[in-house]
Each structure stands twice: as structure tokens, then as C-alpha cells.
Tab-separated table of C-alpha atoms in Angstrom:
chain	number	residue	atom	x	y	z
A	1	MET	CA	0.428	-138.349	-154.732
A	2	ALA	CA	0.152	-135.113	-152.748
A	3	THR	CA	-1.450	-136.877	-149.776
A	4	LEU	CA	1.640	-139.092	-149.462
A	5	ARG	CA	3.876	-136.100	-148.742
A	6	PHE	CA	1.713	-133.211	-147.570
A	7	ASP	CA	-1.223	-132.588	-145.256
A	8	MET	CA	-3.925	-132.149	-147.901
A	9	GLU	CA	-6.961	-132.719	-145.689
A	10	GLY	CA	-8.080	-129.092	-145.437
A	11	PHE	CA	-7.395	-128.386	-149.098
A	12	TYR	CA	-9.384	-131.350	-150.398
A	13	LYS	CA	-12.261	-130.781	-147.991
A	14	LYS	CA	-12.553	-127.263	-149.367
A	15	ARG	CA	-12.607	-128.636	-152.923
A	16	ILE	CA	-15.433	-131.004	-151.979
A	17	ASN	CA	-17.373	-128.093	-150.475
A	18	ASP	CA	-16.745	-126.047	-153.607
A	19	PHE	CA	-18.093	-128.769	-155.890
A	20	GLU	CA	-21.186	-129.191	-153.750
A	21	ASP	CA	-21.795	-125.433	-153.857
A	22	ALA	CA	-21.313	-125.285	-157.638
A	23	ALA	CA	-23.486	-128.307	-158.499
A	24	PHE	CA	-26.534	-127.739	-160.727
A	25	ASP	CA	-29.476	-129.674	-159.311
A	26	GLY	CA	-26.959	-131.934	-157.597
A	27	ILE	CA	-24.967	-132.797	-160.744
A	28	ILE	CA	-21.254	-132.005	-160.473
A	29	THR	CA	-19.794	-129.262	-162.647
A	30	GLU	CA	-16.535	-129.381	-164.556
A	31	THR	CA	-15.080	-126.526	-162.503
A	32	ALA	CA	-15.811	-125.126	-159.068
A	33	PRO	CA	-16.745	-122.375	-158.934
A	34	TYR	CA	-18.644	-122.764	-162.182
A	35	VAL	CA	-17.102	-120.496	-164.833
A	36	GLY	CA	-19.117	-121.512	-167.871
A	37	ILE	CA	-17.026	-124.494	-168.935
A	38	ALA	CA	-19.357	-127.446	-169.374
A	39	ALA	CA	-18.224	-130.168	-171.759
A	40	SER	CA	-20.184	-133.375	-172.289
A	41	GLY	CA	-22.058	-133.510	-168.990
A	42	ILE	CA	-25.228	-135.522	-168.454
A	43	THR	CA	-27.202	-132.309	-167.917
A	44	PRO	CA	-26.678	-128.695	-169.070
A	45	LYS	CA	-23.931	-126.689	-167.331
A	46	THR	CA	-22.332	-129.818	-165.819
A	47	GLY	CA	-19.079	-131.601	-166.474
A	48	PRO	CA	-18.087	-134.962	-167.947
A	49	ILE	CA	-18.431	-138.050	-165.789
A	50	GLY	CA	-14.675	-138.517	-165.409
A	51	TRP	CA	-14.389	-135.112	-163.775
A	52	GLY	CA	-17.500	-135.559	-161.629
A	53	THR	CA	-16.107	-138.838	-160.315
A	54	ALA	CA	-13.698	-136.708	-158.304
A	55	PHE	CA	-16.538	-135.833	-155.928
A	56	PRO	CA	-16.950	-139.313	-154.369
A	57	GLY	CA	-13.353	-140.200	-155.245
A	58	ILE	CA	-11.771	-137.425	-153.206
A	59	GLN	CA	-14.081	-138.165	-150.302
A	60	TRP	CA	-12.899	-141.771	-150.304
A	61	LEU	CA	-9.287	-140.614	-150.563
A	62	LEU	CA	-9.769	-138.337	-147.551
A	63	TYR	CA	-11.315	-141.122	-145.479
A	64	THR	CA	-8.727	-143.765	-146.318
A	65	THR	CA	-5.825	-141.319	-145.895
A	66	TYR	CA	-6.882	-139.479	-142.733
A	67	GLY	CA	-9.515	-141.748	-141.171
A	68	ASP	CA	-12.195	-139.103	-140.637
A	69	ALA	CA	-15.602	-140.358	-141.808
A	70	ARG	CA	-17.364	-137.047	-141.156
A	71	ILE	CA	-16.812	-135.839	-144.708
A	72	LEU	CA	-18.570	-138.973	-145.962
A	73	ARG	CA	-21.575	-138.288	-143.743
A	74	ASP	CA	-21.656	-134.562	-144.459
A	75	LYS	CA	-21.718	-135.109	-148.241
A	76	TYR	CA	-23.684	-138.348	-148.325
A	77	ASN	CA	-26.935	-136.881	-149.630
A	78	GLN	CA	-25.114	-134.868	-152.306
A	79	THR	CA	-23.144	-137.944	-153.342
A	80	LYS	CA	-26.353	-139.922	-153.707
A	81	VAL	CA	-27.924	-137.166	-155.816
A	82	TRP	CA	-24.888	-137.224	-158.134
A	83	VAL	CA	-24.823	-141.018	-158.508
A	84	ASP	CA	-28.610	-141.273	-158.802
A	85	GLY	CA	-28.384	-138.686	-161.580
A	86	LEU	CA	-26.020	-141.002	-163.441
A	87	ILE	CA	-28.420	-143.898	-162.891
A	88	ASP	CA	-31.354	-141.876	-164.235
A	89	TYR	CA	-29.382	-140.843	-167.324
A	90	ALA	CA	-28.314	-144.438	-168.005
A	91	PHE	CA	-31.885	-145.699	-167.585
A	92	GLU	CA	-33.052	-143.211	-170.221
A	93	HIS	CA	-30.235	-144.204	-172.608
A	94	ASN	CA	-30.427	-148.002	-172.811
A	95	ASN	CA	-28.566	-148.545	-169.532
A	96	THR	CA	-25.457	-146.771	-170.706
A	97	ILE	CA	-23.574	-143.509	-170.221
A	98	ASP	CA	-22.804	-142.482	-173.789
A	99	ILE	CA	-21.392	-139.009	-173.122
A	100	GLY	CA	-18.139	-137.696	-171.662
A	101	LEU	CA	-14.598	-136.719	-172.610
A	102	GLY	CA	-13.127	-140.198	-172.337
A	103	ASP	CA	-9.472	-140.662	-171.473
A	104	TRP	CA	-8.603	-137.022	-172.060
A	105	LEU	CA	-5.542	-136.371	-174.254
A	106	ALA	CA	-4.733	-140.024	-174.837
A	107	ILE	CA	-2.765	-140.528	-178.045
A	108	ASP	CA	-4.705	-143.706	-178.754
A	109	PRO	CA	-7.924	-143.262	-176.774
A	110	PRO	CA	-10.525	-145.878	-175.927
A	111	SER	CA	-14.094	-144.920	-176.799
A	112	VAL	CA	-16.044	-142.392	-174.777
A	113	GLU	CA	-18.895	-144.829	-174.176
A	114	PHE	CA	-16.562	-147.488	-172.788
A	115	THR	CA	-14.682	-145.155	-170.433
A	116	SER	CA	-17.880	-143.397	-169.300
A	117	ASN	CA	-19.452	-146.716	-168.358
A	118	VAL	CA	-16.352	-147.725	-166.415
A	119	PHE	CA	-16.581	-144.398	-164.559
A	120	PHE	CA	-20.285	-145.119	-163.956
A	121	TYR	CA	-19.363	-148.490	-162.440
A	122	TYR	CA	-16.668	-146.871	-160.294
A	123	ASN	CA	-19.094	-144.274	-158.919
A	124	LEU	CA	-21.443	-147.070	-157.874
A	125	VAL	CA	-18.579	-148.937	-156.188
A	126	LEU	CA	-17.457	-145.815	-154.346
A	127	LEU	CA	-20.954	-145.059	-153.084
A	128	SER	CA	-21.422	-148.636	-151.883
A	129	LYS	CA	-18.114	-148.369	-149.990
A	130	ILE	CA	-19.115	-145.050	-148.452
A	131	ALA	CA	-22.478	-146.515	-147.464
A	132	THR	CA	-20.655	-149.437	-145.824
A	133	VAL	CA	-18.596	-147.087	-143.643
A	134	LEU	CA	-21.717	-145.143	-142.702
A	135	LYS	CA	-23.689	-148.366	-142.026
A	136	GLU	CA	-26.352	-147.418	-144.557
A	137	ASP	CA	-27.079	-151.098	-145.106
A	138	SER	CA	-29.918	-150.838	-147.610
A	139	ASP	CA	-27.853	-148.473	-149.764
A	140	VAL	CA	-24.893	-150.861	-149.626
A	141	ILE	CA	-27.036	-153.624	-151.093
A	142	HIS	CA	-28.672	-151.327	-153.660
A	143	TYR	CA	-25.558	-149.702	-155.089
A	144	ALA	CA	-23.373	-152.818	-154.917
A	145	ALA	CA	-25.999	-154.743	-156.889
A	146	LEU	CA	-26.144	-151.961	-159.484
A	147	ALA	CA	-22.336	-151.993	-159.721
A	148	ASP	CA	-22.381	-155.730	-160.410
A	149	TYR	CA	-25.061	-155.220	-163.051
A	150	ILE	CA	-23.148	-152.454	-164.833
A	151	SER	CA	-19.970	-154.536	-164.706
A	152	SER	CA	-21.763	-157.400	-166.409
A	153	LEU	CA	-23.154	-155.017	-169.050
A	154	ILE	CA	-19.675	-153.625	-169.734
A	155	ASN	CA	-18.337	-157.135	-170.268
A	156	SER	CA	-21.228	-158.171	-172.487
A	157	ARG	CA	-20.973	-155.020	-174.625
A	158	PHE	CA	-17.251	-154.349	-174.786
A	159	LEU	CA	-15.267	-157.537	-174.040
A	160	ASP	CA	-14.096	-159.841	-176.829
A	161	LYS	CA	-14.033	-163.122	-174.934
A	162	LYS	CA	-11.720	-164.746	-177.478
A	163	THR	CA	-8.942	-162.168	-177.203
A	164	GLY	CA	-9.525	-160.374	-173.892
A	165	VAL	CA	-9.666	-157.075	-175.794
A	166	TYR	CA	-12.045	-154.371	-174.609
A	167	ASP	CA	-13.763	-151.804	-176.781
A	168	SER	CA	-13.457	-153.378	-180.277
A	169	THR	CA	-9.884	-152.282	-180.931
A	170	VAL	CA	-7.127	-152.859	-178.413
A	171	THR	CA	-5.664	-149.817	-176.682
A	172	MET	CA	-3.376	-150.059	-173.695
A	173	GLY	CA	-5.473	-147.388	-171.988
A	174	GLY	CA	-8.724	-149.260	-172.532
A	175	GLN	CA	-7.242	-152.482	-171.169
A	176	ALA	CA	-5.913	-150.562	-168.159
A	177	PHE	CA	-9.354	-149.065	-167.502
A	178	ALA	CA	-10.897	-152.518	-167.219
A	179	LEU	CA	-8.045	-154.142	-165.304
A	180	TYR	CA	-7.511	-151.318	-162.796
A	181	HIS	CA	-11.193	-151.225	-161.882
A	182	ASP	CA	-11.278	-155.024	-161.594
A	183	ILE	CA	-14.028	-155.438	-164.155
A	184	VAL	CA	-12.297	-158.264	-166.037
A	185	PRO	CA	-13.629	-161.731	-165.142
A	186	SER	CA	-10.853	-163.986	-163.884
A	187	ILE	CA	-11.045	-166.390	-166.851
A	188	TYR	CA	-10.316	-163.535	-169.286
A	189	LYS	CA	-7.755	-161.666	-167.204
A	190	GLU	CA	-4.651	-163.329	-168.655
A	191	ASN	CA	-5.693	-162.488	-172.213
A	192	ALA	CA	-6.635	-158.946	-171.208
A	193	ILE	CA	-3.176	-158.390	-169.741
A	194	SER	CA	-1.479	-159.957	-172.753
A	195	ALA	CA	-3.402	-157.679	-175.109
A	196	MET	CA	-2.261	-154.650	-173.108
A	197	LEU	CA	1.361	-155.819	-173.106
A	198	ASP	CA	1.268	-156.493	-176.855
A	199	ASP	CA	0.072	-152.931	-177.494
A	200	ILE	CA	2.854	-151.554	-175.282
A	201	GLN	CA	5.432	-153.700	-177.048
A	202	GLU	CA	4.238	-152.489	-180.449
A	203	LYS	CA	4.229	-148.797	-179.543
A	204	LYS	CA	7.297	-148.798	-177.226
A	205	HIS	CA	5.747	-145.831	-175.411
A	206	LEU	CA	2.665	-144.970	-173.398
A	207	SER	CA	-0.313	-143.805	-175.470
A	208	THR	CA	-2.475	-143.269	-172.380
A	209	GLY	CA	-4.413	-140.203	-171.258
A	210	ILE	CA	-4.805	-138.383	-167.962
A	211	PHE	CA	-6.781	-141.220	-166.371
A	212	SER	CA	-5.299	-144.398	-167.789
A	213	THR	CA	-1.695	-143.355	-167.189
A	214	LYS	CA	-2.266	-143.882	-163.475
A	215	TYR	CA	-4.214	-147.034	-164.171
A	216	ILE	CA	-1.585	-148.633	-166.382
A	217	ALA	CA	1.240	-147.865	-163.935
A	218	ASN	CA	-0.666	-149.645	-161.186
A	219	VAL	CA	-1.768	-152.553	-163.362
A	220	LEU	CA	1.708	-153.264	-164.730
A	221	SER	CA	3.147	-153.337	-161.219
A	222	ASP	CA	0.283	-155.336	-159.712
A	223	PHE	CA	0.857	-158.084	-162.258
A	224	GLY	CA	4.656	-158.035	-161.977
A	225	TYR	CA	5.546	-156.000	-165.079
A	226	GLN	CA	7.061	-152.970	-163.357
A	227	GLU	CA	10.248	-153.361	-165.418
A	228	VAL	CA	8.197	-152.739	-168.587
A	229	LEU	CA	7.100	-149.390	-167.175
A	230	ALA	CA	10.615	-148.581	-165.945
A	231	ASP	CA	12.003	-149.058	-169.468
A	232	ILE	CA	9.392	-146.660	-170.840
A	233	LEU	CA	10.138	-144.082	-168.146
A	234	ASN	CA	13.838	-144.192	-168.971
A	235	ASP	CA	13.212	-143.500	-172.664
A	236	ARG	CA	13.836	-139.887	-173.726
A	237	SER	CA	11.928	-139.949	-177.017
A	238	TYR	CA	8.356	-138.839	-177.760
A	239	PRO	CA	5.916	-139.500	-176.213
A	240	GLY	CA	6.959	-139.795	-172.603
A	241	TYR	CA	8.238	-138.180	-169.448
A	242	GLY	CA	11.780	-138.366	-170.776
A	243	PHE	CA	10.721	-136.323	-173.798
A	244	MET	CA	9.361	-133.643	-171.463
A	245	ILE	CA	12.722	-133.542	-169.679
A	246	GLU	CA	14.624	-133.400	-172.980
A	247	SER	CA	12.368	-130.500	-173.989
A	248	GLY	CA	13.378	-128.532	-170.898
A	249	ALA	CA	10.321	-129.261	-168.761
A	250	THR	CA	10.633	-128.877	-165.007
A	251	THR	CA	7.004	-129.809	-164.336
A	252	THR	CA	4.718	-132.376	-165.952
A	253	TRP	CA	2.626	-131.248	-168.902
A	254	GLU	CA	-1.093	-131.747	-169.388
A	255	SER	CA	-0.381	-133.546	-172.661
A	256	TRP	CA	2.470	-135.721	-173.925
A	257	GLN	CA	2.955	-133.180	-176.720
A	258	TYR	CA	4.396	-129.713	-176.218
A	259	SER	CA	1.564	-127.205	-176.404
A	260	ASN	CA	1.520	-123.818	-178.116
A	261	GLY	CA	-0.194	-122.394	-175.046
A	262	PHE	CA	-3.664	-123.922	-175.110
A	263	LEU	CA	-2.710	-126.746	-172.719
A	264	SER	CA	-0.893	-126.429	-169.426
A	265	HIS	CA	2.808	-127.131	-168.940
A	266	ASN	CA	2.331	-127.443	-165.187
A	267	HIS	CA	-0.455	-129.947	-164.666
A	268	PRO	CA	-0.991	-132.635	-162.011
A	269	ALA	CA	-2.702	-135.285	-164.142
A	270	LEU	CA	0.345	-136.973	-165.666
A	271	GLY	CA	2.158	-136.265	-162.394
A	272	CYS	CA	0.403	-139.390	-161.137
A	273	ILE	CA	3.610	-141.260	-161.932
A	274	ALA	CA	5.116	-139.831	-158.729
A	275	GLU	CA	2.695	-142.062	-156.805
A	276	TRP	CA	4.199	-145.071	-158.602
A	277	PHE	CA	7.676	-144.213	-157.351
A	278	THR	CA	6.402	-144.173	-153.770
A	279	LYS	CA	4.183	-147.242	-153.920
A	280	VAL	CA	6.330	-149.418	-156.170
A	281	VAL	CA	9.961	-148.285	-156.073
A	282	LEU	CA	9.942	-147.438	-152.352
A	283	GLY	CA	7.258	-150.064	-151.826
A	284	ILE	CA	5.181	-148.091	-149.285
A	285	GLN	CA	1.439	-148.497	-149.618
A	286	ALA	CA	-1.695	-148.986	-147.556
A	287	ASP	CA	-2.738	-152.608	-147.068
A	288	VAL	CA	-5.967	-152.508	-149.054
A	289	GLU	CA	-6.725	-156.191	-148.496
A	290	LYS	CA	-6.827	-155.515	-144.748
A	291	GLU	CA	-9.053	-152.464	-145.363
A	292	ALA	CA	-6.446	-150.026	-144.075
A	293	VAL	CA	-7.611	-146.619	-142.885
A	294	ALA	CA	-5.189	-143.752	-142.281
A	295	PHE	CA	-2.231	-146.095	-142.835
A	296	ASP	CA	-3.012	-148.219	-139.782
A	297	LYS	CA	-2.032	-151.275	-141.833
A	298	ILE	CA	0.646	-150.974	-144.485
A	299	ILE	CA	2.727	-153.014	-146.887
A	300	ILE	CA	6.371	-152.385	-147.651
A	301	LYS	CA	7.321	-154.226	-150.811
A	302	PRO	CA	9.948	-152.457	-152.942
A	303	ALA	CA	10.258	-153.586	-156.539
A	304	ILE	CA	13.881	-154.541	-156.952
A	305	GLY	CA	15.343	-155.063	-160.402
A	306	ILE	CA	14.474	-151.665	-161.839
A	307	THR	CA	17.178	-149.887	-159.830
A	308	ASP	CA	19.873	-150.804	-157.286
A	309	TRP	CA	18.618	-148.624	-154.437
A	310	ALA	CA	15.945	-146.224	-153.301
A	311	THR	CA	15.234	-144.068	-150.263
A	312	GLY	CA	12.200	-142.011	-149.299
A	313	TYR	CA	9.182	-141.677	-147.086
A	314	VAL	CA	5.451	-141.160	-146.719
A	315	ASP	CA	4.353	-138.461	-144.286
A	316	SER	CA	1.178	-140.120	-142.996
A	317	SER	CA	-1.262	-138.841	-140.397
A	318	ARG	CA	0.309	-141.359	-137.978
A	319	GLY	CA	3.869	-140.237	-138.617
A	320	VAL	CA	6.669	-140.733	-141.120
A	321	ILE	CA	6.917	-144.127	-142.815
A	322	PHE	CA	10.477	-144.520	-144.096
A	323	SER	CA	11.930	-147.013	-146.578
A	324	GLU	CA	15.512	-147.335	-147.766
A	325	TRP	CA	16.897	-150.344	-149.612
A	326	ASN	CA	19.817	-151.471	-151.738
A	327	THR	CA	21.139	-154.541	-153.493
A	328	LEU	CA	24.837	-155.406	-153.536
A	329	ASN	CA	26.720	-158.665	-154.114
A	330	ASN	CA	23.577	-160.838	-154.118
A	331	LYS	CA	22.410	-159.288	-150.862
A	332	TYR	CA	19.328	-157.160	-150.307
A	333	CYS	CA	19.037	-154.884	-147.279
A	334	LEU	CA	16.004	-152.848	-146.250
A	335	THR	CA	15.769	-150.237	-143.507
A	336	VAL	CA	12.282	-149.189	-142.428
A	337	HIS	CA	10.780	-146.875	-139.839
A	338	ILE	CA	7.227	-147.673	-138.765
A	339	PRO	CA	5.340	-145.024	-136.714
A	340	PRO	CA	3.173	-145.815	-133.663
A	341	ASN	CA	-0.163	-147.616	-134.069
A	342	VAL	CA	0.799	-149.044	-137.439
A	343	GLU	CA	1.096	-152.707	-138.433
A	344	ALA	CA	3.453	-153.349	-141.340
A	345	THR	CA	3.717	-156.440	-143.502
A	346	ILE	CA	7.146	-156.428	-145.089
A	347	PHE	CA	7.989	-158.423	-148.202
A	348	LEU	CA	11.602	-159.532	-148.607
A	349	PRO	CA	12.883	-161.048	-151.866
A	350	GLY	CA	14.716	-164.351	-152.043
A	351	GLY	CA	11.846	-166.685	-151.271
A	352	ASN	CA	13.765	-169.667	-152.623
A	353	ASN	CA	16.773	-168.944	-150.429
A	354	THR	CA	17.418	-168.964	-146.699
A	355	ILE	CA	15.178	-167.136	-144.237
A	356	PRO	CA	16.037	-163.408	-144.087
A	357	PHE	CA	18.072	-162.013	-141.247
A	358	THR	CA	18.808	-158.785	-139.430
A	359	ASP	CA	21.838	-156.688	-140.268
A	360	GLY	CA	23.497	-158.498	-137.373
A	361	GLY	CA	22.957	-161.856	-139.057
A	362	ILE	CA	20.198	-163.106	-136.712
A	363	SER	CA	17.456	-165.169	-138.379
A	364	LEU	CA	14.122	-163.377	-138.340
A	365	THR	CA	12.465	-166.406	-136.797
A	366	SER	CA	14.469	-165.648	-133.644
A	367	VAL	CA	13.893	-161.894	-133.344
A	368	ARG	CA	11.527	-160.568	-130.702
A	369	ASP	CA	8.659	-158.380	-131.939
A	370	VAL	CA	9.116	-159.669	-135.493
A	371	LYS	CA	6.627	-162.247	-136.711
A	372	TYR	CA	7.915	-164.352	-139.596
A	373	ASP	CA	4.815	-165.032	-141.714
A	374	GLY	CA	6.148	-167.459	-144.312
A	375	ILE	CA	6.598	-167.212	-148.078
A	376	LYS	CA	3.978	-165.462	-150.202
A	377	GLY	CA	4.346	-165.074	-153.940
A	378	GLY	CA	8.068	-165.773	-153.806
A	379	TYR	CA	8.697	-163.300	-150.979
A	380	HIS	CA	9.501	-163.917	-147.344
A	381	THR	CA	7.033	-161.933	-145.231
A	382	VAL	CA	7.342	-160.512	-141.744
A	383	VAL	CA	4.840	-158.535	-139.668
A	384	VAL	CA	6.040	-155.814	-137.319
A	385	GLY	CA	4.698	-152.940	-135.238
A	386	SER	CA	6.220	-149.518	-134.680
A	387	GLY	CA	9.989	-149.095	-134.567
A	388	GLU	CA	13.046	-149.051	-136.799
A	389	TYR	CA	14.197	-152.284	-138.416
A	390	VAL	CA	16.918	-153.483	-140.756
A	391	PHE	CA	16.255	-156.670	-142.740
A	392	CYS	CA	18.527	-158.473	-145.160
A	393	SER	CA	18.079	-161.423	-147.480
A	394	GLU	CA	20.053	-163.342	-150.069
A	395	ILE	CA	19.031	-162.851	-153.697
A	396	ASN	CA	20.205	-164.376	-156.960
């Protein structure tokens, strides 16, 4: 979330340098500098795979947010040593990563072996993406093939093909792990989502940990269930963000439960929900399908129905991206500001109604510099370049 509002490039580059400096024989430690904390790493003095995944993960975040590939090149050899270390460990342990801390502090956690293997898969995917940017073609083929192989092993070992449930017993966090990382084969995806929704419906709260909370927020919204998450966020009972507020919290806790001092009451992990407000409620996000880098291609697609209005911005490296929208009397209006050198695809609700119009009532098919791109998934879509625009549409 921080990269959506602040210039975090220098900070995160330093963290990457710190982790490289602290690594033991190339394997990432749990803390940098190393202070003696080493829980469930694949080698002595190192950290769990979920924590080590931050090393390639932050590099990829830096590249996609700021567009500078130098960090990928500078750390490429270290990244390969880390991922190859995971491969070596898996090879010696029946092609699995059976150690880690899992979905830390989840109320109803999926198994460590399942989550560690999903992290293993994700590291392979990240390295293949980094290799693609750097044009390391043989590495692209090698690590992408390994990622496909590990994905197939995860599905053969952990997926119940009759129910879509991962990891023997359904947990919303476990389902979110598989769905967020796109491991679920398409023919089982509907059941996998249904199993996750059933668990949410039964518990009425999130039972996720520091990793799967982000995953489940994204998955629910990606599949059109953002109102389910909104209802949970508005609940003030335990466990949840509302319970933290009712307990006097002014920052997010490390755990859903109030701690006697062992756990932090000012921790970024569960703060991942702030990203959801930007990407889903405001609707501002990079256009991943168009392989956006440094917000050169964006989507603006606010999720209406969970509130009547929203206003906010992303402070990107190309300039401020602004979104403000409201619904009133069956009319939806959206004001956006798009900075220079950015292409925005804007989704407007009301796909079954008339073509959207400007605030002056002019049909978007007649407006210069606005390309009407048809109806997609029930939304009217328009493509625009830099500038400030006001769009309106009729909604039911």
C-alpha cells in the first residue's frame, strides 16, 4: 500500500540490500540485519519461506511501480541463489517444502506444507518474470517449467477435485492462497471459490493470517464478491478491523486478538486492507493484463454498491492519479485525473443501459480524445490519455 501514496523506492532498495548483506550462503534471513531470530528456515540461521519471498517480491514491486530494472539486474545472481536453494531443499525432501511458519497468526490456518509449497511456486514465477525482463531466455524457460511442475504437484497433493477444497480441510485462507496465486485449474475454480465463500458464510468473519488477508481481499473482489468483504469490514465484533477500532486501536495490530505485549499493535501486515480501498473502492490499479510498468497503463474501475461515493488518489511516479465518484438518483458520475504518458481504461457501470455521457450530456462516442471501447463484463469501457475527465452513466 505504501507505494501507492509515498515514494518508497529508496527505502525498499535499502531493504533489498540489507537482506542480501544478511543472507547466509545466499539464503534469506528472517531479519536484516540478522539478530539471531531464525524460525523454520530451510538452512540454519535463515528465515521461513514466506518471509524470504519478500526478496524477489519487493524487487518485482519496485520494478512494476517505478520502472527501473536495474535492481533486478543488480540482485539477479542473489535471487537465483535463493530460489535455487529452495529447489535443492525440495529435491532432497520428495519435491516439497515441508517447513515454514505458514499463514502466520491465522485463526484457522492452512497447513505449513501447503502454504510453503505455494510460496515455492510463487518464487519460481517471480524469478521467471524477472528473467523475462532481463532477457535471460534460458532461465525463463527453466524456472517457468519448474513453476508449472510445482503447480501440478500442489494440485495433485492438496486439491480435492470433487469439492475444490485445498489442504484436506477447507479454510478460507487456504482457498485464497490457491486462488490468488492462480494455481487452481479452471475446471475446479468455481468449486474452489464456493468452498471459500461457504467458510466465510459460516464464520461471518475473516480467519485469515498476515498473508491470506491480502489474498482473500483481492480474490473476493476479482470474482465480484467485494460486498461480502465490505460487510465483514463493517462488523465491529471479534475478529476483525472493527473490533480493533472498538478496542481503541489507531493502528492495525499484528494479530486479530489484542496482545499482552508479545505481538505488535502497530504492524503493517494486516494493514494490507488499505490497498483494497485504493484498488477496489477507488478503482485505481495498474493494468496487469497489459503488463503495466510504472503505471503507464492503468484501470479505473470503482466497485459501486458498497458505498455511495469515494474520493482519493495514487501518487505514482508519473504523477497523481485521481478518482472521485458518486451515485445519486440512478446516476453514476466519475471524475478522473490521468497524468502524462499514461493510458487509462475506464469501466463505467450500466452496461445494459444507454452509452455513458459527459457531465454535459454528450455521448462518449462523440467526444474527441475518448475512445469508446464497448461493453466488457457488464461495464461500458472507454480508453483515454492524460487529462481530466468527467463521465456519467445511468444505473438501476
